[in-house]
Short mmCIF file of C-alpha atoms in Angstrom, two decimals:
data_model
loop_
_atom_site.label_atom_id
_atom_site.label_comp_id
_atom_site.label_asym_id
_atom_site.label_seq_id
_atom_site.Cartn_x
_atom_site.Cartn_y
_atom_site.Cartn_z
CA MET A 23 -87.89 -46.01 -37.09
CA THR A 24 -87.98 -49.78 -37.51
CA GLU A 25 -89.99 -52.04 -35.20
CA LEU A 26 -86.80 -53.18 -33.48
CA GLU A 27 -85.78 -49.56 -32.93
CA ALA A 28 -89.28 -48.89 -31.56
CA ILE A 29 -88.91 -51.84 -29.15
CA ARG A 30 -85.68 -50.36 -27.83
CA ALA A 31 -87.07 -46.81 -27.58
CA ARG A 32 -90.49 -47.59 -26.11
CA HIS A 33 -91.09 -47.34 -22.35
CA SER A 34 -94.34 -47.09 -20.42
CA VAL A 35 -95.53 -43.48 -20.06
CA ARG A 36 -98.33 -42.48 -17.68
CA GLN A 37 -98.31 -38.66 -17.93
CA TYR A 38 -99.34 -36.99 -21.19
CA LEU A 39 -99.27 -33.47 -22.60
CA ASN A 40 -102.43 -31.65 -23.64
CA LYS A 41 -101.46 -31.97 -27.28
CA PRO A 42 -104.05 -33.35 -29.74
CA LEU A 43 -103.14 -36.05 -32.21
CA LYS A 44 -102.58 -34.65 -35.70
CA PRO A 45 -104.81 -35.67 -38.63
CA ASP A 46 -101.97 -37.61 -40.26
CA GLU A 47 -101.24 -39.41 -36.99
CA LEU A 48 -104.91 -40.33 -36.61
CA ALA A 49 -105.09 -41.61 -40.17
CA ALA A 50 -101.98 -43.76 -39.74
CA LEU A 51 -103.16 -45.16 -36.42
CA ARG A 52 -106.61 -46.03 -37.79
CA ALA A 53 -105.05 -47.73 -40.79
CA GLU A 54 -102.89 -49.84 -38.46
CA VAL A 55 -105.92 -50.73 -36.32
CA ASP A 56 -107.78 -51.85 -39.43
CA ALA A 57 -104.83 -53.97 -40.54
CA CYS A 58 -104.52 -55.65 -37.14
CA ASN A 59 -108.24 -56.42 -37.09
CA ARG A 60 -108.10 -57.97 -40.55
CA GLU A 61 -105.08 -60.09 -39.76
CA GLY A 62 -105.87 -60.93 -36.14
CA GLY A 63 -109.64 -61.35 -36.24
CA LEU A 64 -110.17 -58.84 -33.45
CA HIS A 65 -112.24 -55.67 -32.94
CA LEU A 66 -109.49 -53.29 -31.78
CA GLN A 67 -110.56 -49.63 -31.71
CA LEU A 68 -108.90 -46.23 -31.48
CA VAL A 69 -110.63 -43.98 -28.94
CA THR A 70 -109.78 -40.27 -29.07
CA ASN A 71 -110.60 -37.16 -27.04
CA GLU A 72 -112.07 -39.30 -24.24
CA PRO A 73 -110.61 -38.35 -20.82
CA LYS A 74 -113.18 -40.04 -18.55
CA ALA A 75 -111.47 -43.45 -18.59
CA PHE A 76 -108.48 -41.94 -16.80
CA GLU A 77 -110.14 -39.46 -14.45
CA GLY A 78 -111.23 -41.85 -11.70
CA ALA A 79 -109.61 -42.98 -8.46
CA MET A 80 -108.05 -46.06 -10.06
CA ALA A 81 -106.29 -43.94 -12.68
CA ARG A 82 -105.02 -41.56 -10.00
CA TYR A 83 -103.75 -44.59 -8.06
CA GLY A 84 -101.95 -45.67 -11.23
CA LYS A 85 -100.44 -42.16 -11.48
CA PHE A 86 -102.00 -41.45 -14.86
CA SER A 87 -102.61 -37.88 -16.00
CA GLY A 88 -103.54 -36.18 -19.25
CA VAL A 89 -104.70 -39.37 -21.01
CA GLN A 90 -107.32 -38.57 -23.64
CA ASN A 91 -106.62 -41.25 -26.25
CA TYR A 92 -106.30 -45.01 -26.07
CA PHE A 93 -106.57 -48.25 -27.97
CA ALA A 94 -109.49 -50.41 -26.80
CA LEU A 95 -108.47 -54.06 -27.11
CA VAL A 96 -111.73 -55.82 -27.95
CA GLY A 97 -112.41 -59.29 -29.33
CA LYS A 98 -114.51 -62.42 -29.03
CA ALA A 99 -114.45 -63.78 -25.49
CA GLY A 100 -112.48 -67.02 -25.29
CA PRO A 101 -109.34 -68.68 -23.92
CA ASP A 102 -107.12 -67.07 -26.57
CA LEU A 103 -108.40 -63.48 -26.29
CA GLN A 104 -105.74 -62.22 -23.89
CA GLU A 105 -102.84 -63.60 -25.91
CA LYS A 106 -104.26 -62.26 -29.19
CA CYS A 107 -104.85 -58.81 -27.67
CA GLY A 108 -101.30 -58.83 -26.30
CA TYR A 109 -99.81 -59.75 -29.68
CA TRP A 110 -101.77 -57.34 -31.86
CA GLY A 111 -101.95 -54.62 -29.22
CA GLU A 112 -98.17 -54.53 -29.03
CA ARG A 113 -98.01 -54.13 -32.80
CA LEU A 114 -100.16 -51.01 -32.33
CA ALA A 115 -98.00 -49.74 -29.46
CA LEU A 116 -94.84 -50.12 -31.54
CA ALA A 117 -96.45 -48.42 -34.54
CA ALA A 118 -97.36 -45.48 -32.29
CA GLN A 119 -93.79 -45.36 -30.93
CA ALA A 120 -92.40 -45.32 -34.46
CA MET A 121 -94.57 -42.25 -35.11
CA GLY A 122 -93.10 -40.43 -32.12
CA LEU A 123 -96.01 -41.13 -29.77
CA ASN A 124 -95.99 -42.79 -26.34
CA THR A 125 -98.06 -45.56 -24.82
CA CYS A 126 -98.78 -47.54 -21.67
CA TRP A 127 -100.56 -50.89 -21.29
CA VAL A 128 -103.43 -50.65 -18.78
CA ALA A 129 -105.49 -53.61 -17.55
CA LEU A 130 -106.99 -52.46 -14.24
CA THR A 131 -106.31 -48.81 -13.40
CA PHE A 132 -108.88 -47.22 -15.70
CA THR A 133 -112.65 -46.78 -15.87
CA LYS A 134 -114.64 -48.54 -18.58
CA VAL A 135 -116.54 -45.89 -20.55
CA LYS A 136 -118.87 -48.13 -22.52
CA SER A 137 -120.04 -45.35 -24.83
CA ALA A 138 -116.46 -44.88 -26.07
CA TYR A 139 -116.12 -48.23 -27.84
CA THR A 140 -118.31 -50.88 -29.42
CA LEU A 141 -118.81 -54.44 -28.22
CA GLY A 142 -120.28 -56.91 -30.68
CA THR A 143 -122.12 -60.08 -29.71
CA GLY A 144 -119.88 -62.24 -27.54
CA GLU A 145 -117.13 -59.63 -27.38
CA LYS A 146 -115.35 -58.18 -24.35
CA LEU A 147 -112.81 -55.48 -23.57
CA ALA A 148 -109.55 -57.14 -22.49
CA ALA A 149 -107.45 -54.03 -21.74
CA VAL A 150 -106.56 -50.61 -23.12
CA ILE A 151 -103.34 -48.93 -24.20
CA ALA A 152 -102.99 -45.27 -23.22
CA LEU A 153 -101.75 -43.19 -26.14
CA GLY A 154 -100.50 -39.69 -26.85
CA HIS A 155 -97.61 -37.27 -26.57
CA GLY A 156 -95.85 -38.15 -23.34
CA ALA A 157 -94.61 -35.62 -20.82
CA THR A 158 -91.46 -37.81 -20.77
CA GLN A 159 -90.18 -40.79 -22.74
CA GLY A 160 -90.41 -43.09 -19.72
CA VAL A 161 -87.63 -45.21 -18.24
CA PRO A 162 -86.47 -48.79 -18.92
CA HIS A 163 -88.00 -51.53 -16.79
CA LYS A 164 -86.02 -54.08 -14.80
CA SER A 165 -85.64 -57.47 -16.42
CA LYS A 166 -84.86 -61.01 -15.35
CA PRO A 167 -81.72 -62.67 -16.72
CA MET A 168 -82.26 -64.26 -20.12
CA GLU A 169 -81.37 -67.66 -18.64
CA GLU A 170 -84.55 -67.57 -16.54
CA LEU A 171 -86.78 -66.95 -19.55
CA ALA A 172 -85.16 -69.04 -22.29
CA LYS A 173 -84.09 -72.64 -22.76
CA ALA A 174 -82.36 -74.21 -25.75
CA GLU A 175 -82.04 -77.95 -26.36
CA GLY A 176 -78.59 -77.52 -27.86
CA PRO A 177 -76.48 -74.49 -28.85
CA MET A 178 -78.37 -71.18 -28.86
CA PRO A 179 -78.23 -69.67 -32.38
CA ASP A 180 -77.81 -65.93 -32.89
CA TRP A 181 -81.40 -65.48 -34.12
CA PHE A 182 -82.83 -67.09 -30.97
CA ARG A 183 -80.67 -64.91 -28.73
CA ALA A 184 -81.71 -61.81 -30.70
CA GLY A 185 -85.34 -62.79 -30.26
CA MET A 186 -84.87 -63.18 -26.51
CA GLU A 187 -83.10 -59.82 -26.28
CA ALA A 188 -86.26 -58.29 -27.74
CA VAL A 189 -88.40 -60.33 -25.32
CA LEU A 190 -86.49 -58.87 -22.36
CA LEU A 191 -87.72 -55.43 -23.46
CA ALA A 192 -91.38 -56.49 -23.61
CA PRO A 193 -93.75 -54.78 -21.15
CA THR A 194 -95.46 -57.15 -18.70
CA ALA A 195 -97.90 -56.67 -15.84
CA VAL A 196 -95.90 -55.37 -12.83
CA ASN A 197 -92.75 -56.55 -14.66
CA GLN A 198 -93.54 -60.16 -13.75
CA GLN A 199 -92.17 -61.77 -16.98
CA LYS A 200 -93.98 -65.06 -16.31
CA PHE A 201 -93.16 -66.94 -19.49
CA LEU A 202 -90.63 -69.38 -20.94
CA PHE A 203 -89.34 -69.63 -24.52
CA THR A 204 -87.86 -72.99 -25.53
CA LEU A 205 -85.87 -73.86 -28.65
CA GLY A 206 -86.34 -77.53 -29.45
CA LYS A 207 -83.95 -79.88 -31.17
CA ASP A 208 -86.15 -79.62 -34.27
CA GLY A 209 -85.39 -75.87 -34.46
CA ARG A 210 -88.94 -74.86 -33.59
CA VAL A 211 -89.77 -72.49 -30.73
CA SER A 212 -92.43 -72.92 -28.07
CA ALA A 213 -93.57 -70.23 -25.63
CA GLN A 214 -95.61 -70.89 -22.50
CA ALA A 215 -97.20 -68.53 -20.01
CA GLY A 216 -96.72 -69.09 -16.30
CA ARG A 217 -99.35 -68.81 -13.59
CA ALA A 218 -99.95 -65.11 -12.97
CA PHE A 219 -102.57 -62.46 -13.65
CA TYR A 220 -102.53 -61.28 -17.27
CA ALA A 221 -99.74 -63.77 -18.02
CA LYS A 222 -101.40 -64.79 -21.32
CA MET A 223 -101.57 -61.16 -22.45
CA ASP A 224 -97.93 -60.72 -21.48
CA LEU A 225 -97.10 -63.83 -23.52
CA GLY A 226 -98.75 -62.35 -26.60
CA ILE A 227 -96.69 -59.18 -26.22
CA ALA A 228 -93.51 -61.18 -25.71
CA LYS A 229 -94.17 -63.40 -28.74
CA TYR A 230 -94.54 -60.33 -30.95
CA HIS A 231 -91.22 -59.01 -29.65
CA PHE A 232 -89.58 -62.38 -30.26
CA GLU A 233 -90.73 -62.43 -33.88
CA VAL A 234 -89.36 -58.93 -34.47
CA GLY A 235 -86.01 -59.71 -32.84
CA ALA A 236 -85.50 -63.19 -34.26
CA GLY A 237 -87.00 -62.60 -37.69
CA LYS A 238 -90.03 -64.68 -38.64
CA GLU A 239 -88.09 -66.12 -41.56
CA ASN A 240 -85.67 -67.86 -39.17
CA PHE A 241 -88.02 -70.12 -37.20
CA GLN A 242 -91.43 -71.70 -36.75
CA TRP A 243 -93.61 -71.76 -33.65
CA LYS A 244 -94.26 -75.16 -32.16
#
């Protein structure tokens, strides 16, 4: 499964089967975590066999069940942490989907189990991504029209439209999609987050989707 196929197949899943991750799945996931940390300068971590984070009242409110594995999105505290965790966390979510696993982004409806992950000096946990074998494959989320999320200063080329089609499939907090992608006359693309909770994290996720859909060889970020 390619990343674009994973984007199209992936939906948020909150209920998971009691089915352990296989050794080869664990090895592949850890390798991907290591690669994202090297390239993104983060401290992302794979937490396994840890059900406490999703046993509390908040998790029940979020309708989670059976979650025993998750990615802990950790990095140096700063104004860019949310966007970086969104970007690299979505790479992990798509890698998991390509392996036949399911995921769900979680920012509030879980309990922080501090013994399950490591925080270095100046680091913080931005969010987690639930991970495992889903009881279902989830359902597609509603999306705004592309015209509300994209603007082109001139004709919209096929690669930009393909990038935005991938953006429309990006998960965002309560499906808010508070961002705008703009294609300038110089052919470069800018992306801005709106004013909303976790909008910067959503922007990071959306920018990763845009790169996959548009092809990084076709454009430069402004």
